[in-house]
């Protein structure tokens, strides 16, 4: 099968009015990534050799999203939304170039697995002319029904066009259809729009193909994979299925999830074996955690790397560019952005570290702030290995503190501190013996005098 060429036509021109959104439907995210990107990736993994994406007029953001996963994708605009068959025909130029397999995939079906698409391609290789992916469901409302007679798929009936009897059918169209390349244009050009919606339905290809004596088959798949998103409720349902998949995969890969149902993953979260994740942790896009690290409860991570044996949280926030070294500790109410915290360093309490390098085994005291932004530019703070930053210090970047140096608590550091130096900027303390009782007596007298 490997040598068969495969053109995928990805339909992404839906306006998605039922989403009640200003954004194109297919750009709504599942696992932190646009639905259309999930679909595009699945097709590439199933061996698509070319990808033609049909987008709405001026939907450059949709084209851009697809190119992020499939840089070579061609795009075609559908100016009028006249139905799924009409949409596929917008990619006529790509189809006319010829391909052994032509597969139509919807951009609003993000849970599709590459293995399932591969099975469809195997049916084509086995001599089917048209393959439809179907699934059994107890909630068929909204889906096209696959009408089967004597074991033969004879038609697909859209909900609106179905008779009461046909609506009872629970075998539904997943939306994925594949064709032997040489038949596609001929079949689609023959489809009319005499139906309830006045649209050119791709699904009518089944009846047209049968009338021409072609072999039409249904391949059966798992319902959860074909959830099509037309509403926000369906989007939430998709997200739930996606999260469930990610959690199962993490557990199977040797990750400890103390309360799996409370952990949120992104599409690209990578957790190594022997990572422990406590309850209520959110992994936004771009997180990689190495083995033996622990992410404690209520932490939020995005675009971050956590290396072996490090401990993050509880209540920590890692923003893009955070790189937490092996065995480092990031504690509660600490935010790290675009900063490398090297091996064994500790940033344990109430701290902001942004645009910085924290050397190995440095200790950053509670309430330390790297003042990285002056309202115009961003500046770097560099702290050497083994340095000790006293609590409640402000490090005004650009600034560096050398290896082994000590900064006294409450300091505002504006000039570089050399290695092994001690820097303190707070005012000298004054202590007056026995002054506290005198001061209290004075304040009490003042308060008593004011009473009526
Ligand atoms: C479609 C199928 C239905 C199937 C269901 C599975 C048809 C006629 N119906 O119904 O049998 O059970 O999907 O989820 O095919 N699109 C365009 N241009 C158009 C129309 C649609 O690009 O003119 C795109 C949409 O962006 C979407 C996809 O095609 O990604 C499917 O369209 P949608 O309107 O969601 O079809 P359904 O009513 O869900
Ligand atoms: Ca749909």
GROMACS .gro file of C-alpha atoms and ligand atoms in nm:
model
  492
    1UNK     CA    1   0.000   0.000   0.000
    2UNK     CA    2   0.291   0.229   0.073
    3UNK     CA    3   0.339   0.314  -0.292
    4UNK     CA    4  -0.020   0.430  -0.349
    5UNK     CA    5  -0.044   0.808  -0.365
    6UNK     CA    6  -0.308   0.975  -0.154
    7UNK     CA    7  -0.462   1.318  -0.189
    8UNK     CA    8  -0.661   1.435   0.110
    9UNK     CA    9  -0.923   1.704   0.063
   10UNK     CA   10  -0.979   1.863   0.401
   11UNK     CA   11  -1.304   2.059   0.428
   12UNK     CA   12  -1.268   2.361   0.649
   13UNK     CA   13  -1.501   2.621   0.503
   14UNK     CA   14  -1.779   2.581   0.754
   15UNK     CA   15  -1.909   2.908   0.892
   16UNK     CA   16  -2.016   2.731   1.208
   17UNK     CA   17  -2.310   2.955   1.289
   18UNK     CA   18  -2.425   2.715   1.559
   19UNK     CA   19  -2.100   2.779   1.747
   20UNK     CA   20  -2.211   3.145   1.784
   21UNK     CA   21  -1.857   3.259   1.730
   22UNK     CA   22  -1.674   3.526   1.532
   23UNK     CA   23  -1.403   3.266   1.472
   24UNK     CA   24  -1.421   3.003   1.195
   25UNK     CA   25  -1.549   2.678   1.345
   26UNK     CA   26  -1.245   2.470   1.257
   27UNK     CA   27  -1.015   2.705   1.450
   28UNK     CA   28  -1.180   2.624   1.780
   29UNK     CA   29  -0.931   2.426   1.985
   30UNK     CA   30  -0.922   2.078   2.131
   31UNK     CA   31  -0.622   2.008   2.353
   32UNK     CA   32  -0.504   2.361   2.286
   33UNK     CA   33  -0.484   2.315   1.909
   34UNK     CA   34  -0.726   2.409   1.630
   35UNK     CA   35  -0.954   2.120   1.529
   36UNK     CA   36  -0.843   2.149   1.167
   37UNK     CA   37  -0.481   2.089   1.271
   38UNK     CA   38  -0.578   1.766   1.446
   39UNK     CA   39  -0.753   1.646   1.132
   40UNK     CA   40  -0.463   1.752   0.908
   41UNK     CA   41  -0.210   1.573   1.125
   42UNK     CA   42  -0.414   1.252   1.129
   43UNK     CA   43  -0.418   1.248   0.748
   44UNK     CA   44  -0.042   1.303   0.724
   45UNK     CA   45   0.017   1.018   0.967
   46UNK     CA   46  -0.205   0.799   0.753
   47UNK     CA   47   0.031   0.861   0.463
   48UNK     CA   48  -0.136   1.147   0.276
   49UNK     CA   49   0.102   1.251   0.002
   50UNK     CA   50  -0.081   1.576  -0.076
   51UNK     CA   51  -0.322   1.787   0.123
   52UNK     CA   52  -0.577   2.024  -0.033
   53UNK     CA   53  -0.762   2.236   0.218
   54UNK     CA   54  -1.091   2.403   0.128
   55UNK     CA   55  -1.131   2.721   0.330
   56UNK     CA   56  -1.392   2.995   0.349
   57UNK     CA   57  -1.344   3.325   0.166
   58UNK     CA   58  -1.046   3.515   0.307
   59UNK     CA   59  -0.997   3.260   0.580
   60UNK     CA   60  -0.622   3.321   0.581
   61UNK     CA   61  -0.604   3.232   0.950
   62UNK     CA   62  -0.738   2.884   0.871
   63UNK     CA   63  -0.478   2.842   0.594
   64UNK     CA   64  -0.207   2.956   0.833
   65UNK     CA   65  -0.314   2.713   1.104
   66UNK     CA   66  -0.306   2.420   0.861
   67UNK     CA   67   0.034   2.517   0.725
   68UNK     CA   68   0.176   2.503   1.076
   69UNK     CA   69   0.121   2.124   1.066
   70UNK     CA   70   0.131   2.068   0.690
   71UNK     CA   71   0.361   2.326   0.533
   72UNK     CA   72   0.298   2.195   0.180
   73UNK     CA   73  -0.083   2.204   0.200
   74UNK     CA   74  -0.252   2.375  -0.093
   75UNK     CA   75  -0.554   2.589  -0.015
   76UNK     CA   76  -0.869   2.649  -0.217
   77UNK     CA   77  -1.137   2.903  -0.133
   78UNK     CA   78  -1.504   2.817  -0.137
   79UNK     CA   79  -1.680   3.148  -0.195
   80UNK     CA   80  -2.033   3.021  -0.149
   81UNK     CA   81  -2.107   2.752   0.103
   82UNK     CA   82  -2.313   2.525  -0.120
   83UNK     CA   83  -2.247   2.193   0.054
   84UNK     CA   84  -1.982   1.932   0.111
   85UNK     CA   85  -1.969   1.803  -0.250
   86UNK     CA   86  -1.940   2.158  -0.379
   87UNK     CA   87  -1.664   2.218  -0.125
   88UNK     CA   88  -1.463   1.918  -0.246
   89UNK     CA   89  -1.498   2.038  -0.606
   90UNK     CA   90  -1.323   2.363  -0.517
   91UNK     CA   91  -1.008   2.150  -0.503
   92UNK     CA   92  -1.072   2.033  -0.860
   93UNK     CA   93  -0.727   2.142  -0.977
   94UNK     CA   94  -0.559   1.928  -0.713
   95UNK     CA   95  -0.784   1.628  -0.783
   96UNK     CA   96  -0.728   1.659  -1.158
   97UNK     CA   97  -0.355   1.610  -1.106
   98UNK     CA   98  -0.444   1.253  -1.016
   99UNK     CA   99  -0.388   1.031  -0.712
  100UNK     CA  100  -0.455   0.664  -0.643
  101UNK     CA  101  -0.662   0.745  -0.333
  102UNK     CA  102  -0.862   1.061  -0.273
  103UNK     CA  103  -0.987   1.092   0.081
  104UNK     CA  104  -1.228   1.358   0.204
  105UNK     CA  105  -1.192   1.451   0.569
  106UNK     CA  106  -1.385   1.714   0.765
  107UNK     CA  107  -1.202   1.981   0.961
  108UNK     CA  108  -1.457   1.961   1.243
  109UNK     CA  109  -1.380   1.598   1.334
  110UNK     CA  110  -1.068   1.629   1.547
  111UNK     CA  111  -1.058   1.289   1.720
  112UNK     CA  112  -0.998   1.089   1.407
  113UNK     CA  113  -0.713   0.838   1.435
  114UNK     CA  114  -0.457   0.780   1.160
  115UNK     CA  115  -0.499   0.402   1.197
  116UNK     CA  116  -0.864   0.437   1.101
  117UNK     CA  117  -0.780   0.635   0.788
  118UNK     CA  118  -0.524   0.371   0.698
  119UNK     CA  119  -0.795   0.105   0.720
  120UNK     CA  120  -1.002   0.304   0.473
  121UNK     CA  121  -0.708   0.316   0.235
  122UNK     CA  122  -0.665  -0.060   0.264
  123UNK     CA  123  -1.026  -0.103   0.143
  124UNK     CA  124  -0.942   0.105  -0.165
  125UNK     CA  125  -0.631  -0.101  -0.227
  126UNK     CA  126  -0.857  -0.408  -0.198
  127UNK     CA  127  -1.062  -0.285  -0.495
  128UNK     CA  128  -1.343  -0.079  -0.342
  129UNK     CA  129  -1.424   0.227  -0.552
  130UNK     CA  130  -1.585   0.427  -0.272
  131UNK     CA  131  -1.539   0.375   0.103
  132UNK     CA  132  -1.753   0.542   0.369
  133UNK     CA  133  -1.660   0.541   0.735
  134UNK     CA  134  -1.957   0.459   0.954
  135UNK     CA  135  -2.024   0.414   1.323
  136UNK     CA  136  -2.304   0.290   1.545
  137UNK     CA  137  -2.446   0.535   1.797
  138UNK     CA  138  -2.739   0.570   2.033
  139UNK     CA  139  -2.750   0.942   1.952
  140UNK     CA  140  -2.768   0.957   1.573
  141UNK     CA  141  -2.942   1.296   1.561
  142UNK     CA  142  -2.770   1.534   1.321
  143UNK     CA  143  -2.567   1.270   1.139
  144UNK     CA  144  -2.632   1.128   0.795
  145UNK     CA  145  -2.769   0.769   0.816
  146UNK     CA  146  -2.606   0.482   0.629
  147UNK     CA  147  -2.881   0.284   0.460
  148UNK     CA  148  -2.781  -0.077   0.419
  149UNK     CA  149  -2.977  -0.339   0.226
  150UNK     CA  150  -2.874  -0.704   0.193
  151UNK     CA  151  -2.534  -0.613   0.338
  152UNK     CA  152  -2.481  -0.345   0.074
  153UNK     CA  153  -2.448   0.026   0.148
  154UNK     CA  154  -2.709   0.175  -0.083
  155UNK     CA  155  -2.732   0.541   0.023
  156UNK     CA  156  -2.658   0.801   0.287
  157UNK     CA  157  -2.960   0.998   0.402
  158UNK     CA  158  -2.912   1.334   0.574
  159UNK     CA  159  -3.123   1.385   0.886
  160UNK     CA  160  -3.336   1.657   0.727
  161UNK     CA  161  -3.416   1.446   0.424
  162UNK     CA  162  -3.480   1.122   0.611
  163UNK     CA  163  -3.817   0.958   0.660
  164UNK     CA  164  -3.926   0.877   1.017
  165UNK     CA  165  -3.825   0.519   0.955
  166UNK     CA  166  -3.479   0.615   0.823
  167UNK     CA  167  -3.426   0.835   1.128
  168UNK     CA  168  -3.446   0.524   1.346
  169UNK     CA  169  -3.125   0.399   1.183
  170UNK     CA  170  -2.830   0.416   1.424
  171UNK     CA  171  -2.558   0.348   1.168
  172UNK     CA  172  -2.415   0.692   1.084
  173UNK     CA  173  -2.182   0.863   0.843
  174UNK     CA  174  -1.857   0.965   1.012
  175UNK     CA  175  -1.799   1.217   0.734
  176UNK     CA  176  -1.489   1.051   0.596
  177UNK     CA  177  -1.519   0.923   0.242
  178UNK     CA  178  -1.251   0.784   0.019
  179UNK     CA  179  -1.252   0.731  -0.355
  180UNK     CA  180  -1.045   0.564  -0.615
  181UNK     CA  181  -0.887   0.875  -0.763
  182UNK     CA  182  -1.002   0.822  -1.122
  183UNK     CA  183  -1.373   0.837  -1.025
  184UNK     CA  184  -1.389   1.142  -0.799
  185UNK     CA  185  -1.456   1.428  -1.038
  186UNK     CA  186  -1.697   1.228  -1.248
  187UNK     CA  187  -1.901   1.126  -0.941
  188UNK     CA  188  -1.905   1.466  -0.776
  189UNK     CA  189  -1.998   1.648  -1.094
  190UNK     CA  190  -2.307   1.428  -1.116
  191UNK     CA  191  -2.438   1.528  -0.771
  192UNK     CA  192  -2.738   1.760  -0.764
  193UNK     CA  193  -2.887   1.978  -0.494
  194UNK     CA  194  -3.250   1.863  -0.482
  195UNK     CA  195  -3.273   1.812  -0.108
  196UNK     CA  196  -3.401   1.982   0.208
  197UNK     CA  197  -3.104   2.216   0.236
  198UNK     CA  198  -3.063   2.283  -0.136
  199UNK     CA  199  -2.697   2.183  -0.097
  200UNK     CA  200  -2.466   1.961  -0.298
  201UNK     CA  201  -2.417   1.671  -0.057
  202UNK     CA  202  -2.098   1.469  -0.078
  203UNK     CA  203  -2.296   1.183   0.069
  204UNK     CA  204  -2.496   1.151  -0.255
  205UNK     CA  205  -2.180   1.010  -0.414
  206UNK     CA  206  -2.287   0.673  -0.274
  207UNK     CA  207  -2.604   0.654  -0.485
  208UNK     CA  208  -2.432   0.795  -0.793
  209UNK     CA  209  -2.150   0.542  -0.764
  210UNK     CA  210  -2.393   0.253  -0.722
  211UNK     CA  211  -2.592   0.363  -1.025
  212UNK     CA  212  -2.268   0.333  -1.221
  213UNK     CA  213  -2.203  -0.016  -1.094
  214UNK     CA  214  -1.907   0.084  -0.879
  215UNK     CA  215  -1.822  -0.099  -0.556
  216UNK     CA  216  -1.925   0.102  -0.250
  217UNK     CA  217  -1.840  -0.023   0.098
  218UNK     CA  218  -1.874   0.095   0.456
  219UNK     CA  219  -1.585   0.059   0.698
  220UNK     CA  220  -1.695   0.062   1.061
  221UNK     CA  221  -1.520   0.265   1.330
  222UNK     CA  222  -1.551   0.369   1.690
  223UNK     CA  223  -1.811   0.638   1.769
  224UNK     CA  224  -1.586   0.848   1.994
  225UNK     CA  225  -1.343   0.901   1.709
  226UNK     CA  226  -1.599   1.062   1.482
  227UNK     CA  227  -1.756   1.320   1.709
  228UNK     CA  228  -1.831   1.604   1.468
  229UNK     CA  229  -1.835   1.948   1.622
  230UNK     CA  230  -2.125   2.171   1.524
  231UNK     CA  231  -2.192   2.326   1.867
  232UNK     CA  232  -1.997   2.435   2.173
  233UNK     CA  233  -2.147   2.144   2.365
  234UNK     CA  234  -1.999   1.903   2.109
  235UNK     CA  235  -1.668   2.086   2.133
  236UNK     CA  236  -1.668   2.027   2.509
  237UNK     CA  237  -1.757   1.661   2.450
  238UNK     CA  238  -1.461   1.629   2.210
  239UNK     CA  239  -1.232   1.788   2.465
  240UNK     CA  240  -1.346   1.535   2.725
  241UNK     CA  241  -1.272   1.242   2.494
  242UNK     CA  242  -0.937   1.394   2.401
  243UNK     CA  243  -0.839   1.444   2.767
  244UNK     CA  244  -0.942   1.091   2.850
  245UNK     CA  245  -0.717   0.961   2.572
  246UNK     CA  246  -0.421   1.167   2.689
  247UNK     CA  247  -0.463   1.054   3.049
  248UNK     CA  248  -0.482   0.688   2.952
  249UNK     CA  249  -0.176   0.725   2.731
  250UNK     CA  250   0.021   0.893   3.013
  251UNK     CA  251  -0.073   0.622   3.262
  252UNK     CA  252   0.016   0.352   3.012
  253UNK     CA  253   0.354   0.522   2.955
  254UNK     CA  254   0.444   0.503   3.323
  255UNK     CA  255   0.331   0.842   3.452
  256UNK     CA  256   0.169   0.861   3.796
  257UNK     CA  257  -0.146   1.073   3.786
  258UNK     CA  258  -0.277   1.091   4.140
  259UNK     CA  259  -0.618   1.211   4.021
  260UNK     CA  260  -0.620   1.164   3.643
  261UNK     CA  261  -0.958   1.326   3.585
  262UNK     CA  262  -0.828   1.658   3.725
  263UNK     CA  263  -0.522   1.688   3.502
  264UNK     CA  264  -0.553   1.880   3.174
  265UNK     CA  265  -0.325   1.800   2.882
  266UNK     CA  266  -0.238   1.977   2.559
  267UNK     CA  267  -0.202   1.794   2.227
  268UNK     CA  268   0.177   1.796   2.255
  269UNK     CA  269   0.236   1.732   2.626
  270UNK     CA  270   0.529   1.496   2.678
  271UNK     CA  271   0.566   1.331   3.019
  272UNK     CA  272   0.837   1.070   3.065
  273UNK     CA  273   0.800   0.750   3.265
  274UNK     CA  274   0.815   0.805   3.640
  275UNK     CA  275   0.689   1.160   3.632
  276UNK     CA  276   0.439   1.223   3.912
  277UNK     CA  277   0.157   1.467   3.860
  278UNK     CA  278  -0.054   1.571   4.157
  279UNK     CA  279  -0.419   1.680   4.124
  280UNK     CA  280  -0.539   1.985   3.931
  281UNK     CA  281  -0.240   2.049   3.709
  282UNK     CA  282  -0.280   2.216   3.369
  283UNK     CA  283  -0.039   2.142   3.086
  284UNK     CA  284  -0.087   2.406   2.818
  285UNK     CA  285   0.095   2.370   2.485
  286UNK     CA  286   0.463   2.286   2.460
  287UNK     CA  287   0.549   2.113   2.787
  288UNK     CA  288   0.809   1.840   2.831
  289UNK     CA  289   0.877   1.679   3.169
  290UNK     CA  290   1.162   1.435   3.227
  291UNK     CA  291   1.151   1.122   3.438
  292UNK     CA  292   1.151   1.148   3.814
  293UNK     CA  293   1.018   1.502   3.818
  294UNK     CA  294   0.713   1.587   4.028
  295UNK     CA  295   0.454   1.845   3.934
  296UNK     CA  296   0.269   1.930   4.250
  297UNK     CA  297  -0.095   2.029   4.280
  298UNK     CA  298  -0.254   2.334   4.114
  299UNK     CA  299   0.037   2.422   3.889
  300UNK     CA  300   0.006   2.567   3.537
  301UNK     CA  301   0.276   2.496   3.280
  302UNK     CA  302   0.313   2.625   2.925
  303UNK     CA  303   0.605   2.608   2.682
  304UNK     CA  304   0.829   2.473   2.957
  305UNK     CA  305   1.083   2.199   3.016
  306UNK     CA  306   1.116   2.034   3.357
  307UNK     CA  307   1.423   1.814   3.391
  308UNK     CA  308   1.483   1.495   3.582
  309UNK     CA  309   1.407   1.500   3.951
  310UNK     CA  310   1.289   1.860   3.966
  311UNK     CA  311   0.991   1.954   4.183
  312UNK     CA  312   0.747   2.217   4.062
  313UNK     CA  313   0.464   2.356   4.275
  314UNK     CA  314   0.225   2.338   4.443
  315UNK     CA  315   0.072   2.652   4.287
  316UNK     CA  316   0.358   2.725   4.049
  317UNK     CA  317   0.334   2.885   3.709
  318UNK     CA  318   0.583   2.805   3.434
  319UNK     CA  319   0.549   3.026   3.129
  320UNK     CA  320   0.703   2.987   2.783
  321UNK     CA  321   1.078   2.949   2.788
  322UNK     CA  322   1.100   2.821   3.145
  323UNK     CA  323   1.367   2.552   3.167
  324UNK     CA  324   1.384   2.393   3.510
  325UNK     CA  325   1.707   2.201   3.564
  326UNK     CA  326   1.753   1.862   3.720
  327UNK     CA  327   1.664   1.847   4.089
  328UNK     CA  328   1.574   2.216   4.099
  329UNK     CA  329   1.281   2.323   4.319
  330UNK     CA  330   1.017   2.571   4.213
  331UNK     CA  331   0.776   2.634   4.498
  332UNK     CA  332   0.441   2.791   4.569
  333UNK     CA  333   0.333   3.115   4.403
  334UNK     CA  334   0.644   3.129   4.189
  335UNK     CA  335   0.628   3.240   3.825
  336UNK     CA  336   0.910   3.159   3.585
  337UNK     CA  337   0.922   3.299   3.230
  338UNK     CA  338   1.196   3.269   2.966
  339UNK     CA  339   1.445   3.162   3.227
  340UNK     CA  340   1.682   2.877   3.286
  341UNK     CA  341   1.699   2.752   3.641
  342UNK     CA  342   2.003   2.528   3.656
  343UNK     CA  343   2.063   2.202   3.840
  344UNK     CA  344   1.963   2.200   4.204
  345UNK     CA  345   1.872   2.569   4.228
  346UNK     CA  346   1.583   2.661   4.458
  347UNK     CA  347   1.316   2.921   4.397
  348UNK     CA  348   1.071   2.821   4.660
  349UNK     CA  349   0.831   3.099   4.751
  350UNK     CA  350   0.642   3.398   4.608
  351UNK     CA  351   0.885   3.495   4.336
  352UNK     CA  352   0.895   3.622   3.977
  353UNK     CA  353   1.188   3.513   3.761
  354UNK     CA  354   1.169   3.642   3.404
  355UNK     CA  355   1.440   3.667   3.135
  356UNK     CA  356   1.701   3.517   3.360
  357UNK     CA  357   1.958   3.249   3.420
  358UNK     CA  358   1.977   3.110   3.772
  359UNK     CA  359   2.300   2.917   3.826
  360UNK     CA  360   2.326   2.570   3.973
  361UNK     CA  361   2.243   2.545   4.342
  362UNK     CA  362   2.165   2.915   4.375
  363UNK     CA  363   1.902   2.994   4.638
  364UNK     CA  364   1.646   3.259   4.562
  365UNK     CA  365   1.473   3.389   4.873
  366UNK     CA  366   1.102   3.442   4.916
  367UNK     CA  367   0.956   3.742   4.738
  368UNK     CA  368   1.248   3.798   4.501
  369UNK     CA  369   1.158   3.980   4.181
  370UNK     CA  370   1.361   4.013   3.863
  371UNK     CA  371   1.258   4.358   3.737
  372UNK     CA  372   1.293   4.261   3.371
  373UNK     CA  373   1.073   4.525   3.209
  374UNK     CA  374   1.086   4.903   3.219
  375UNK     CA  375   0.770   4.954   3.017
  376UNK     CA  376   0.966   4.949   2.689
  377UNK     CA  377   1.232   4.680   2.677
  378UNK     CA  378   1.300   4.344   2.841
  379UNK     CA  379   1.635   4.287   3.015
  380UNK     CA  380   1.830   3.991   3.141
  381UNK     CA  381   1.926   3.892   3.495
  382UNK     CA  382   2.210   3.645   3.544
  383UNK     CA  383   2.272   3.483   3.881
  384UNK     CA  384   2.582   3.270   3.925
  385UNK     CA  385   2.609   2.921   4.066
  386UNK     CA  386   2.567   2.896   4.441
  387UNK     CA  387   2.461   3.261   4.484
  388UNK     CA  388   2.219   3.345   4.765
  389UNK     CA  389   1.955   3.611   4.708
  390UNK     CA  390   1.798   3.731   5.033
  391UNK     CA  391   1.422   3.754   5.061
  392UNK     CA  392   1.227   4.041   4.912
  393UNK     CA  393   1.505   4.158   4.685
  394UNK     CA  394   1.448   4.337   4.357
  395UNK     CA  395   1.703   4.263   4.086
  396UNK     CA  396   1.679   4.548   3.837
  397UNK     CA  397   1.783   4.410   3.498
  398UNK     CA  398   2.012   4.414   3.315
  399UNK     CA  399   2.212   4.299   3.611
  400UNK     CA  400   2.424   4.008   3.724
  401UNK     CA  401   2.510   3.852   4.055
  402UNK     CA  402   2.830   3.650   4.045
  403UNK     CA  403   2.879   3.291   4.158
  404UNK     CA  404   2.879   3.247   4.532
  405UNK     CA  405   2.772   3.608   4.601
  406UNK     CA  406   2.520   3.701   4.871
  407UNK     CA  407   2.252   3.967   4.836
  408UNK     CA  408   2.109   4.084   5.169
  409UNK     CA  409   1.734   4.061   5.219
  410UNK     CA  410   1.531   4.357   5.104
  411UNK     CA  411   1.794   4.486   4.864
  412UNK     CA  412   1.731   4.663   4.535
  413UNK     CA  413   2.021   4.554   4.316
  414UNK     CA  414   2.089   4.789   4.026
  415UNK     CA  415   2.461   4.727   3.973
  416UNK     CA  416   2.641   4.401   3.901
  417UNK     CA  417   2.759   4.208   4.208
  418UNK     CA  418   3.096   4.031   4.160
  419UNK     CA  419   3.146   3.666   4.249
  420UNK     CA  420   3.170   3.598   4.623
  421UNK     CA  421   3.077   3.960   4.711
  422UNK     CA  422   2.810   4.065   4.962
  423UNK     CA  423   2.567   4.334   4.847
  424UNK     CA  424   2.310   4.501   5.073
  425UNK     CA  425   2.120   4.813   4.982
  426UNK     CA  426   1.874   4.856   5.266
  427UNK     CA  427   1.896   5.151   5.512
  428UNK     CA  428   2.094   5.097   5.831
  429UNK     CA  429   1.882   4.977   6.122
  430UNK     CA  430   1.837   5.201   6.429
  431UNK     CA  431   1.758   5.041   6.765
  432UNK     CA  432   1.659   5.243   7.073
  433UNK     CA  433   1.663   5.048   7.399
  434UNK     CA  434   1.338   5.046   7.604
  435UNK     CA  435   1.167   5.284   7.364
  436UNK     CA  436   0.865   5.059   7.294
  437UNK     CA  437   0.677   5.112   7.627
  438UNK     CA  438   0.735   5.489   7.604
  439UNK     CA  439   0.594   5.497   7.253
  440UNK     CA  440   0.287   5.295   7.354
  441UNK     CA  441   0.220   5.528   7.650
  442UNK     CA  442   0.240   5.829   7.420
  443UNK     CA  443  -0.007   5.681   7.170
  444UNK     CA  444  -0.251   5.575   7.444
  445UNK     CA  445  -0.250   5.925   7.597
  446UNK     CA  446  -0.324   6.077   7.257
  447UNK     CA  447  -0.618   5.838   7.201
  448UNK     CA  448  -0.762   5.898   7.552
  449UNK     CA  449  -0.743   6.276   7.506
  450UNK     CA  450  -0.951   6.249   7.189
  451UNK     CA  451  -1.240   6.069   7.364
  452UNK     CA  452  -1.553   6.283   7.426
  453LIG     C1  453  -2.188   1.599   0.760
  453LIG     C2  454  -2.241   1.491   0.666
  453LIG     C3  455  -2.317   1.387   0.750
  453LIG     C4  456  -2.223   1.330   0.854
  453LIG     C5  457  -2.159   1.441   0.941
  453LIG     C6  458  -2.049   1.384   1.026
  453LIG     C7  459  -2.288   1.582   0.443
  453LIG     C8  460  -2.390   1.635   0.353
  453LIG     N1  461  -2.328   1.550   0.567
  453LIG     O1  462  -2.297   1.666   0.819
  453LIG     O2  463  -2.364   1.283   0.668
  453LIG     O3  464  -2.291   1.239   0.938
  453LIG     O4  465  -2.101   1.543   0.858
  453LIG     O5  466  -1.996   1.478   1.114
  453LIG     O6  467  -2.175   1.568   0.404
  453LIG     N2  468  -1.808   2.234   0.471
  453LIG     C9  469  -1.749   2.314   0.378
  453LIG     N3  470  -1.827   2.373   0.283
  453LIG    C10  471  -1.960   2.354   0.275
  453LIG    C11  472  -2.022   2.272   0.371
  453LIG    C12  473  -1.943   2.212   0.466
  453LIG     O7  474  -1.627   2.332   0.381
  453LIG     O8  475  -2.023   2.412   0.184
  453LIG    C13  476  -1.724   2.167   0.571
  453LIG    C14  477  -1.750   2.214   0.714
  453LIG     O9  478  -1.653   2.311   0.751
  453LIG    C15  479  -1.727   2.090   0.797
  453LIG    C16  480  -1.760   1.977   0.702
  453LIG    O10  481  -1.756   2.031   0.571
  453LIG    O11  482  -1.591   2.078   0.836
  453LIG    C17  483  -1.896   1.915   0.728
  453LIG    O12  484  -1.997   2.013   0.718
  453LIG     P1  485  -2.111   2.026   0.826
  453LIG    O13  486  -2.197   2.139   0.787
  453LIG    O14  487  -2.055   2.027   0.962
  453LIG    O15  488  -2.190   1.889   0.798
  453LIG     P2  489  -2.285   1.809   0.897
  453LIG    O16  490  -2.422   1.866   0.894
  453LIG    O17  491  -2.222   1.790   1.028
  454LIG    CA1  492  -2.027   1.868   1.123
   0.00000   0.00000   0.00000
